[in-house]
Every structure is written in C-alpha cells, then in structure tokens.
Amino acid sequence: MSTVGTGGDEDSVGGDEKSGDKDKSDVNAPVTDSYRSLTKREEDDIRQFLDELDEESTLLNAAQLTERLQEQLAHIEGTNVHSIMSSESQVLSLMTTLDSAIERAELLEKQLNIYYSFLEEVEDAMSTLRDHDQLIQTTVDNRANLLNVLEKLVDRLDVDPKYFHVLMKGDLSTSDGIARCIEAAGYLDRLLNSEFKEGEEHLQAVDERMQELRNLRDSFATKLSGFVNDAMLRYASQLGFVVNTGISMPSSDTMSTISNNQSGVGGGGGGSRKTSMMITSSFRVASDLYAVQRTDLLQLTPLVGNWLQANRKDLYIGIKRMYIEKSQNFFKRQIQEVLKCTQDSVANLVRPGKSKEIQRLENMPSDVGSVMSLHNLDSNLLTQVESIFDSCFDKILTLIRTEQAFLNQFFGFHLNASQIEKSHNTVMYKNYKGDELSTLFDCMVHLFDSVEQDVLNLITHCEQLQSILIMPLLITISRITENEITLTSSSSSLSSPSQQTTTTNLDNSNSSNGIGNTSQLRLESQDSDKIPMTYIANFLSRLTIETKRAFNRLVERLIISFKTSKPCKKVRCGVLSMVRTYIEFAECSMTVFSKSSRLVDLERAHRELVRCLMTEIDRVASRSVKTPGEVVQLENYHRLCDILRRLKMSSLDDYRQDAKNRYTLALQEYTKTCMGRPLEKLASFFENVQSALDAGVRSEVVSYQFAFSKQELRKVIKEYPGKEVKHGLESLCKKVEKHLSDEENLFPVVWRSIQTEFITQCLRFSNLIQQCYPDSGIQLEFTITDLQNYFTEIACSR
C-alpha cells in the first residue's frame, strides 16, 4: 500500500516535473493553456506525501527530497514494466475474443438484412392499405361537404313564402304594409347579394335561381316605382288644386297677417307703426298639405332612397325626374306668393301720403327726388322694411331647407357611394340614361330653377320703387348668407362618420311662419362631406352679388346727381340739395348698417360719394352768382363735417379732416372777402408806413416824411370816429345776414371770425403808432374795448 502510494506520489511529482519542463520549453504560451487542476486522487497523494515528510524529520532539504523522489520514480517504472510483460497472455486472449465477437456480429447483420427485406414487403402492403383507407375517408368527407354546401346554397337561394307573397302582393298604402315590404326587400337583397364560393355561380341551378330572384326584384321594383309615381302625381294634383283655387281653411278671415309692431323713431313719422306681411291662407294650407305629403313619402325612404337606388338605378332616376317635374310648379307658386306679399307690404309702407313727415318731405326740390326718392323714407320705415325682408327670406329659405332635407333623406343622397353600389346584381338597363340629377345640388337647381330670377325681380322692383330700399335688402341677404355659411362650416366640422345615425329636424319653424308643421320630417345619417348646404349658400351668394350691384348702381346714380347739380339761384343758397341727399343717405345707412358686418361696402360707397361731393361743392360754389362761393363752401362743408363726424368711420378720417380744412379755409376767405378793407384810408396809410419800414426806413424817421407826418395821421384818424366804425359794422352785419342761411346758424361763427380779424387789424394800427409816433399822444378814436362792445351789441340786437 505504501509502495503504491509512493508510486502515485512519485508519478504525480514526475508529472509536475514534466509539466514544469513543458512550461520551461514554452515560455510564451498563455498561462490558461498550461494550467490543469489536480484531480481528487492526485490531491490526496500529494497530501499523503506531505504528511510523510512531516513524520521524517531527516528530510529537511530539497536535495535529499529530490534524490528520494527519483529513487521512487525509478522503482515505479520498473514495477510497471514487469506488470506489462506479465499481462501479454491476457492481451492475446482479449484479441481472440474480439475476433469471435466480430464474426458473430456479421452473422447477426445478415439475419437482420433478411428480416428487413420481409419488413419492406409488409410496409408496402400497409402503405397500400393506408392510401386506400384515406381515399375512402376523403370520399366520405367530400360527400358530406357537398351535401352541406348544397344545403346552405339551397337555404341561401330559397325564398321564404311569406316574403315572396309580400313582394308580389304587398300593400304599400299602409304603414304596416310598408314595414313588411321593407323587411321583404331587405330579405331579397340579402339573397341577391349572397357570397358564393368560387365556381358556385357557374352552376346551372344557381344561375336559374338567381335569375328568378332578379325577376322577383324587378317585379317588386316596378310595382314600387309605379306606386311612388302615382302618389307623386296625386300629391302634385292636390297641391296644384289648393294653390290654383286659393282654397282656405275654415275661417272668417281670408288673409293671415304676420305682424310686427315697431315704435317710430322721432320726427313727423313717429308713433306706433305696424309692419305687416300678408300671407294668403291658401299658402298656409298648401304648406301644411306639403308637410303631410312629405311625411307620408318618407315612410318609403328605405325602399326608394336605399333599396331601389341600389337595385334599379333606372327606376330610381325616373322617380327623381317625376318628382322634380311635378313639384316645380308648387314651389314656384309658393315662392312667388311670398315675394308678391313682400312687394305689396313694402309698397304699402313707402307709398306717399303715409305720414306728415313724408308729406313735408315730398315738397323738397324735384331735382333730388328725380334721381332717388330718399325723402319718402325715414329710418323707422327702413327698419320696418328690413323686418319685412327678413320675414320674406325666412319663409323662402325655410321652404328650401325643408325640401332639401326631404330630398336628401328620401332619395338617399346622404349614403356613401360604396353603400349605393354595394349590390353585385345592379343592372344597367337599355333605357338607362345618364343621371343629370345625381347630386342633391343638381336636384335643388332643377327644382328651384326660377327662384333666383323671381328674387332678382324683387330686387329690381325695390330698386324701381325706392332705390334706398336696396340697403336694407343688401343687409338682410348678407346677414342670412353669413349665417348660412357659418352654419354650414360648423356642421361640417362637427360631423364625423361615427355620427351618421344622428337625426336632425328638417324644420324648426312652427305654423305661424306659413310653412306648416314639418317637425315630423327628420333627416338621418347626415354626412358633412355629402350634405353641405351648398345650394342655399350658392343661391344666397349670387343674390348678395346682385344686391351689391344694385347698391353700386344706387351709388353711381347719386354720383351722377351730384355731378349734374346746378348752382342755386337764391340769394341765400344754404345747404345744397346734393348735400341734403348725401346726408339722408348717410343717416339711412347708419340706421340700416348699424348692426351689420358689411361695413366694407358702405365705407367704399361713402368714400366715393364724399370725394365726389367735395369736388362738386367747389364746382357749384365757383359758379354761384347771388351767393358768394365762400358762403356756399362754408355752409355745405359745415354740414358735411357734421355728418362725417356722426358716421364714426375710421376710413373717412382723411375726408373728415379735409372737409374741416376746407371749411376753415372758406371761413377765412369769406371773412376777408366780407370785410373787404374796413377803415380803408387808415388801412392804406399804415400799409404805406409798413412798406417804408420794410424798405429800411427807421421808425423814428418815418414821422418826418411828408406823406407819413403826424398831421396826415391825425387827419386820417379823425375820419373814423367810434360812431362811424359802429355804423360800418352794422352794415357789415346786414351783409353777412343776407348771405348766410338760417338753418345752419353760422352767423355767430362768422361774426366772431370778423371780430377777431377786425380787432387784430386795429391792434396792428396801434402798434405802428407806438412804434413810429412815440410820445405824440396820437391814438385811434376808439379803443379795443369799444370795438368788442360794438360787436357784442350788434350781435345781441339781431
């Protein structure tokens, strides 16, 4: 045991020495490549060896230890050699055993090959049996699948007798019958639009069944189309009878009056005035009947707007054409009735002889009235006229909106194109023509083709009746247009695909507006991309353009009247007729445009009118014969400044300042012209003195010249005593009074200007006396205080 252990130790040590030698031979090799951890046995041998060293205290140096290890290694190697030599017979026995095993394995391999050949034959037989079994199972499965497909195909294409009976003999005149027809049509639609697997559509039985279903569809579509067309003809006949015969509801009154009490605004036309727009009872009856008829037709919406549009486009288009053709006359008559009532109501308001104010204004100069009868209207009347226009367009637009909403729902314009064309069985028939009514806008254009011209006739009528009526008409149409555009924009921004089941009232009005109760009509599935109020917005925009043109013509006529205005032949010209015309135009515009956002048009008109007016005021002033031109400018620019200040338009600031400057200049010019050369000899004397001073003559030398001597000065001063000066001022006052008109009350202004100029001149005289004649004791016969008293006394004596 000790020998084996020692041998193990020596072997281990020898191994370590060999490893050490290897490490020495391969110095550059990485440490990780030469390192090998000790096995458990090696570790135990080393520990045993070290323990033995502790027991043998004689082995205390390396040389002795090395020698001892070498001896043990040599002993172990010898022992190993003897062991190998003694095991040679055992090796030979092992080799013999291996050869026998190899021969046995070869025999087994041959036997396995024989068995494998047998198994191959069995495998082929089993594979054949398995394929045959799979074929049988596939056949069974195919037959089962075929039976299942045929059963489903029959179920999909077989018409329920209940629905077949409804489609063939269904009643469309009752609500229950319509509901059953809608259900049956939906059922038929599902059959026709059934999804077929590839190849099924080529089966003869399927093709024959689909043809039978299409025939059933066409039969029901023809029946539905005939019923709807008959209903439309009947409804159109009823409406035509009501409109043409003027039938009215049981009532003692034959007229319905929509009144709006408005208080007058000052002047002779003040007091309470009643704005009435007369609407015939037949209009209201026709409107109520229209609402009832549309409610009845809306019950057919799922059949016409949805089903028929998707399945029989030709019949659907025929219904649209029939509806448009038969309904045009009704809407034309209704709108013409509203417009006629509007014209009559406006004519009753502006007809002469309605008030003392109008009677007074009728006596105004004819040269203004011939151009534009502004004097027949005051601001109160314009307000009432505007309310009439509001009522008129409210009725017209309510009628149009109601019809637009009905068309949109009944004919399914709100549906997406994918929804309309989803049916695979839609057929284009030989008699199918292009749909000129493919959009809601197209239908509205054809249905209300005469409305625009009728409203344009209203504009022309108002323009001929009173040109100033264009202003409230423009404001009304512009306001309605802006509201419509805002409503359309907000509706488009709020609409979304998730809101397509939202319902909207078609008519928010009640029976008092003459359209009847249409609250039962509802609009479904509104899509902002498909149903913007484009027709109404387009219609109102065109009306706005035409009304603006009429307003421009009004401005042009005013400008022409200004340019053709003639100078006044009176001594007191006063305010020119063209200035009066502009002032009344401006006052009317302030009333009408006070709450309007269309100030751009008004400001442009005022700029053109004021620019022309100032030019023509100067022209008339320059040609004035009896009245000084400065007075004409003074009084008219004074009035013009006043109205421009009251207009409070920032765009007119430059014109207002220009008018003020012209007024100031005219006042200065008239003051100088009117005064002439007061105290003429005295003024001439001091002008010569001033000229001498300007020529370089010293002030103390002036009095020594003969022409400017003190004696000459005293002589001139004596000619103008205070009494004489006061008398001259009184004559000047009478002259001014003769020129100025009473209505402008500009005498105090002119008189104050004359006073200032006169006193300034006298002060200049006094200063020259002090400068050139000092210590002479010479002074004017009157003082500045005397002059102020003279002017005050004369002004108070008027």
Short mmCIF file of C-alpha atoms in Angstrom, two decimals, residues 216-473:
data_model
loop_
_atom_site.label_atom_id
_atom_site.label_comp_id
_atom_site.label_asym_id
_atom_site.label_seq_id
_atom_site.Cartn_x
_atom_site.Cartn_y
_atom_site.Cartn_z
CA LEU A 216 -88.78 38.95 -58.45
CA ARG A 217 -86.70 42.03 -57.67
CA ASP A 218 -87.63 43.70 -60.95
CA SER A 219 -91.29 42.92 -60.42
CA PHE A 220 -91.28 44.48 -56.96
CA ALA A 221 -89.20 47.45 -58.15
CA THR A 222 -91.67 48.13 -60.96
CA LYS A 223 -94.55 47.90 -58.53
CA LEU A 224 -92.80 50.23 -56.08
CA SER A 225 -91.91 52.71 -58.82
CA GLY A 226 -95.48 52.77 -60.09
CA PHE A 227 -96.88 53.31 -56.61
CA VAL A 228 -94.47 56.17 -55.86
CA ASN A 229 -95.09 57.84 -59.21
CA ASP A 230 -98.86 57.61 -58.72
CA ALA A 231 -98.51 59.07 -55.24
CA MET A 232 -96.42 61.95 -56.57
CA LEU A 233 -98.93 62.67 -59.31
CA ARG A 234 -101.76 62.62 -56.78
CA TYR A 235 -99.90 64.86 -54.32
CA ALA A 236 -98.94 67.31 -57.06
CA SER A 237 -102.56 67.47 -58.20
CA GLN A 238 -103.74 68.16 -54.64
CA LEU A 239 -101.17 70.91 -54.13
CA GLY A 240 -101.96 72.41 -57.51
CA PHE A 241 -105.66 72.47 -56.67
CA VAL A 242 -105.02 74.27 -53.37
CA VAL A 243 -102.61 76.76 -54.91
CA ASN A 244 -104.65 77.50 -58.04
CA THR A 245 -108.11 77.69 -56.48
CA GLY A 246 -106.99 79.59 -53.39
CA ILE A 247 -108.92 77.27 -51.05
CA SER A 248 -108.62 78.31 -47.42
CA MET A 249 -109.15 76.78 -44.04
CA PRO A 250 -112.47 77.43 -42.30
CA SER A 251 -112.07 80.97 -41.01
CA SER A 252 -113.82 84.29 -41.13
CA ASP A 253 -110.63 85.87 -42.41
CA THR A 254 -109.36 85.24 -45.88
CA MET A 255 -105.93 86.57 -45.12
CA SER A 256 -103.34 85.68 -42.50
CA THR A 257 -101.29 88.55 -41.20
CA ILE A 258 -97.90 88.22 -39.64
CA SER A 259 -97.46 91.45 -37.72
CA ASN A 260 -94.52 93.00 -36.04
CA ASN A 261 -95.15 96.14 -34.01
CA GLN A 262 -92.30 98.57 -34.02
CA SER A 263 -92.22 102.04 -32.49
CA GLY A 264 -91.40 105.04 -34.65
CA VAL A 265 -88.13 106.89 -34.35
CA GLY A 266 -88.84 110.62 -33.83
CA GLY A 267 -89.93 113.21 -36.38
CA GLY A 268 -93.28 113.55 -38.02
CA GLY A 269 -93.21 109.85 -38.78
CA GLY A 270 -93.02 108.94 -35.11
CA GLY A 271 -95.53 106.94 -33.17
CA SER A 272 -96.53 103.32 -33.49
CA ARG A 273 -96.37 101.80 -36.91
CA LYS A 274 -97.47 98.27 -37.84
CA THR A 275 -95.30 96.28 -40.20
CA SER A 276 -97.46 93.63 -41.85
CA MET A 277 -96.66 90.98 -44.38
CA MET A 278 -99.85 89.47 -45.76
CA ILE A 279 -99.77 85.73 -46.49
CA THR A 280 -102.83 84.12 -48.04
CA SER A 281 -104.46 81.23 -46.24
CA SER A 282 -104.05 79.09 -49.35
CA PHE A 283 -100.30 79.45 -48.87
CA ARG A 284 -100.54 78.10 -45.35
CA VAL A 285 -102.94 75.30 -46.35
CA ALA A 286 -100.63 74.29 -49.19
CA SER A 287 -97.67 74.34 -46.81
CA ASP A 288 -99.47 72.15 -44.27
CA LEU A 289 -100.56 69.76 -47.01
CA TYR A 290 -96.99 69.69 -48.31
CA ALA A 291 -95.72 68.69 -44.85
CA VAL A 292 -98.26 65.87 -44.55
CA GLN A 293 -97.45 64.54 -48.02
CA ARG A 294 -93.71 64.56 -47.39
CA THR A 295 -94.24 62.74 -44.10
CA ASP A 296 -96.15 60.03 -45.97
CA LEU A 297 -93.45 59.74 -48.62
CA LEU A 298 -90.70 59.49 -46.01
CA GLN A 299 -92.14 56.15 -44.92
CA LEU A 300 -90.93 54.83 -48.28
CA THR A 301 -87.38 56.14 -47.79
CA PRO A 302 -85.80 52.70 -47.08
CA LEU A 303 -87.38 51.36 -50.26
CA VAL A 304 -86.68 54.30 -52.59
CA GLY A 305 -83.55 56.01 -51.32
CA ASN A 306 -81.80 52.83 -50.22
CA TRP A 307 -83.16 49.69 -51.90
CA LEU A 308 -84.33 50.99 -55.28
CA GLN A 309 -81.26 53.18 -55.73
CA ALA A 310 -79.00 50.16 -55.20
CA ASN A 311 -81.03 47.67 -57.29
CA ARG A 312 -82.81 49.55 -60.09
CA LYS A 313 -81.00 52.78 -60.85
CA ASP A 314 -83.13 53.45 -63.91
CA LEU A 315 -86.41 53.38 -61.97
CA TYR A 316 -84.82 55.39 -59.16
CA ILE A 317 -83.78 58.11 -61.61
CA GLY A 318 -87.24 58.06 -63.18
CA ILE A 319 -88.82 58.72 -59.78
CA LYS A 320 -86.45 61.64 -59.21
CA ARG A 321 -87.30 63.14 -62.57
CA MET A 322 -91.01 62.67 -61.96
CA TYR A 323 -90.77 64.30 -58.54
CA ILE A 324 -88.79 67.30 -59.81
CA GLU A 325 -91.12 67.78 -62.77
CA LYS A 326 -94.32 67.63 -60.71
CA SER A 327 -93.06 69.68 -57.76
CA GLN A 328 -91.51 72.60 -59.63
CA ASN A 329 -94.78 74.44 -60.13
CA PHE A 330 -95.76 74.19 -56.45
CA PHE A 331 -92.54 75.70 -55.17
CA LYS A 332 -92.58 78.33 -57.88
CA ARG A 333 -96.11 79.41 -56.91
CA GLN A 334 -95.33 79.35 -53.19
CA ILE A 335 -92.22 81.48 -53.52
CA GLN A 336 -93.91 83.86 -55.95
CA GLU A 337 -96.70 84.26 -53.39
CA VAL A 338 -94.18 85.17 -50.69
CA LEU A 339 -92.39 87.62 -52.99
CA LYS A 340 -95.66 89.21 -54.10
CA CYS A 341 -96.76 89.69 -50.49
CA THR A 342 -93.35 91.20 -49.76
CA GLN A 343 -93.64 93.64 -52.65
CA ASP A 344 -97.14 94.67 -51.59
CA SER A 345 -96.12 95.13 -47.96
CA VAL A 346 -93.10 97.25 -48.88
CA ALA A 347 -95.16 99.29 -51.34
CA ASN A 348 -97.77 99.99 -48.65
CA LEU A 349 -95.04 101.29 -46.36
CA VAL A 350 -93.26 103.57 -48.81
CA ARG A 351 -96.34 104.76 -50.71
CA PRO A 352 -96.66 108.61 -50.47
CA GLY A 353 -99.12 110.18 -48.03
CA LYS A 354 -98.46 107.85 -45.13
CA SER A 355 -97.31 110.47 -42.64
CA LYS A 356 -96.89 114.18 -42.13
CA GLU A 357 -93.15 113.75 -42.33
CA ILE A 358 -93.48 112.19 -45.76
CA GLN A 359 -95.88 114.90 -46.91
CA ARG A 360 -93.40 117.55 -45.78
CA LEU A 361 -90.51 115.85 -47.48
CA GLU A 362 -92.47 115.47 -50.70
CA ASN A 363 -92.27 119.22 -51.10
CA MET A 364 -88.47 119.08 -51.34
CA PRO A 365 -86.77 120.09 -54.63
CA SER A 366 -87.59 117.80 -57.52
CA ASP A 367 -84.03 117.54 -58.80
CA VAL A 368 -83.19 115.22 -55.91
CA GLY A 369 -86.34 113.15 -55.98
CA SER A 370 -85.96 112.57 -59.68
CA VAL A 371 -82.74 110.73 -59.00
CA MET A 372 -83.62 108.94 -55.81
CA SER A 373 -86.66 109.49 -53.61
CA LEU A 374 -84.80 109.44 -50.36
CA HIS A 375 -87.26 111.87 -48.83
CA ASN A 376 -90.07 109.37 -48.80
CA LEU A 377 -88.35 107.16 -46.25
CA ASP A 378 -87.18 107.74 -42.71
CA SER A 379 -85.05 105.45 -40.56
CA ASN A 380 -88.12 103.92 -38.89
CA LEU A 381 -89.60 102.90 -42.22
CA LEU A 382 -86.29 101.39 -43.32
CA THR A 383 -86.20 99.33 -40.15
CA GLN A 384 -89.71 98.08 -40.84
CA VAL A 385 -88.82 97.32 -44.46
CA GLU A 386 -85.83 95.32 -43.24
CA SER A 387 -88.10 93.27 -40.97
CA ILE A 388 -90.34 92.54 -43.97
CA PHE A 389 -87.34 91.35 -45.98
CA ASP A 390 -86.26 89.20 -43.03
CA SER A 391 -89.69 87.60 -42.90
CA CYS A 392 -89.69 87.06 -46.68
CA PHE A 393 -86.34 85.31 -46.85
CA ASP A 394 -87.07 83.35 -43.70
CA LYS A 395 -90.09 81.82 -45.41
CA ILE A 396 -88.27 81.18 -48.67
CA LEU A 397 -85.22 79.62 -47.04
CA THR A 398 -87.33 77.58 -44.65
CA LEU A 399 -89.19 76.16 -47.63
CA ILE A 400 -85.92 75.43 -49.45
CA ARG A 401 -84.24 73.91 -46.40
CA THR A 402 -87.23 71.70 -45.70
CA GLU A 403 -87.30 70.46 -49.28
CA GLN A 404 -83.55 69.99 -49.38
CA ALA A 405 -83.64 67.87 -46.24
CA PHE A 406 -86.54 65.84 -47.64
CA LEU A 407 -84.72 65.19 -50.94
CA ASN A 408 -81.56 64.29 -49.09
CA GLN A 409 -83.29 61.67 -46.99
CA PHE A 410 -85.93 60.36 -49.40
CA PHE A 411 -83.56 59.86 -52.32
CA GLY A 412 -80.65 58.73 -50.15
CA PHE A 413 -78.14 61.41 -51.13
CA HIS A 414 -76.60 61.07 -47.68
CA LEU A 415 -75.49 57.50 -48.45
CA ASN A 416 -71.90 56.84 -49.44
CA ALA A 417 -71.24 55.69 -52.99
CA SER A 418 -69.96 52.39 -51.62
CA GLN A 419 -73.27 51.84 -49.86
CA ILE A 420 -75.24 52.64 -53.01
CA GLU A 421 -73.15 50.43 -55.29
CA LYS A 422 -72.55 47.55 -52.90
CA SER A 423 -75.08 45.37 -54.70
CA HIS A 424 -73.39 42.99 -57.13
CA ASN A 425 -76.59 42.47 -59.07
CA THR A 426 -77.23 46.08 -60.14
CA VAL A 427 -78.07 46.06 -63.84
CA MET A 428 -77.82 48.92 -66.33
CA TYR A 429 -80.94 48.58 -68.47
CA LYS A 430 -81.25 49.61 -72.09
CA ASN A 431 -83.42 52.60 -71.26
CA TYR A 432 -80.95 53.82 -68.62
CA LYS A 433 -79.67 57.31 -69.30
CA GLY A 434 -77.13 59.48 -67.57
CA ASP A 435 -78.37 60.88 -64.28
CA GLU A 436 -78.41 64.65 -64.56
CA LEU A 437 -79.87 64.65 -61.03
CA SER A 438 -77.07 62.62 -59.49
CA THR A 439 -76.42 65.04 -56.62
CA LEU A 440 -78.57 66.90 -54.17
CA PHE A 441 -77.30 70.17 -55.60
CA ASP A 442 -78.43 69.19 -59.11
CA CYS A 443 -81.91 68.30 -57.84
CA MET A 444 -82.20 71.60 -55.98
CA VAL A 445 -81.09 73.56 -59.04
CA HIS A 446 -83.72 71.90 -61.24
CA LEU A 447 -86.42 72.10 -58.59
CA PHE A 448 -85.89 75.80 -57.84
CA ASP A 449 -84.71 76.89 -61.26
CA SER A 450 -86.93 80.00 -61.29
CA VAL A 451 -86.40 81.12 -57.69
CA GLU A 452 -83.28 83.13 -58.36
CA GLN A 453 -84.92 85.10 -61.16
CA ASP A 454 -88.00 85.73 -59.02
CA VAL A 455 -85.86 87.15 -56.22
CA LEU A 456 -83.91 89.22 -58.74
CA ASN A 457 -87.25 90.61 -59.86
CA LEU A 458 -87.88 91.59 -56.23
CA ILE A 459 -84.55 93.42 -56.19
CA THR A 460 -85.46 95.21 -59.41
CA HIS A 461 -88.91 96.07 -58.07
CA CYS A 462 -87.47 97.57 -54.88
CA GLU A 463 -84.87 99.45 -56.89
CA GLN A 464 -87.59 100.97 -59.05
CA LEU A 465 -89.91 101.67 -56.14
CA GLN A 466 -87.29 103.34 -53.95
CA SER A 467 -83.59 102.96 -54.66
CA ILE A 468 -82.75 103.32 -50.99
CA LEU A 469 -84.60 100.04 -50.33
CA ILE A 470 -81.54 98.28 -51.72
CA MET A 471 -79.71 98.99 -48.46
CA PRO A 472 -81.99 97.02 -46.10
CA LEU A 473 -82.28 94.33 -48.78
#
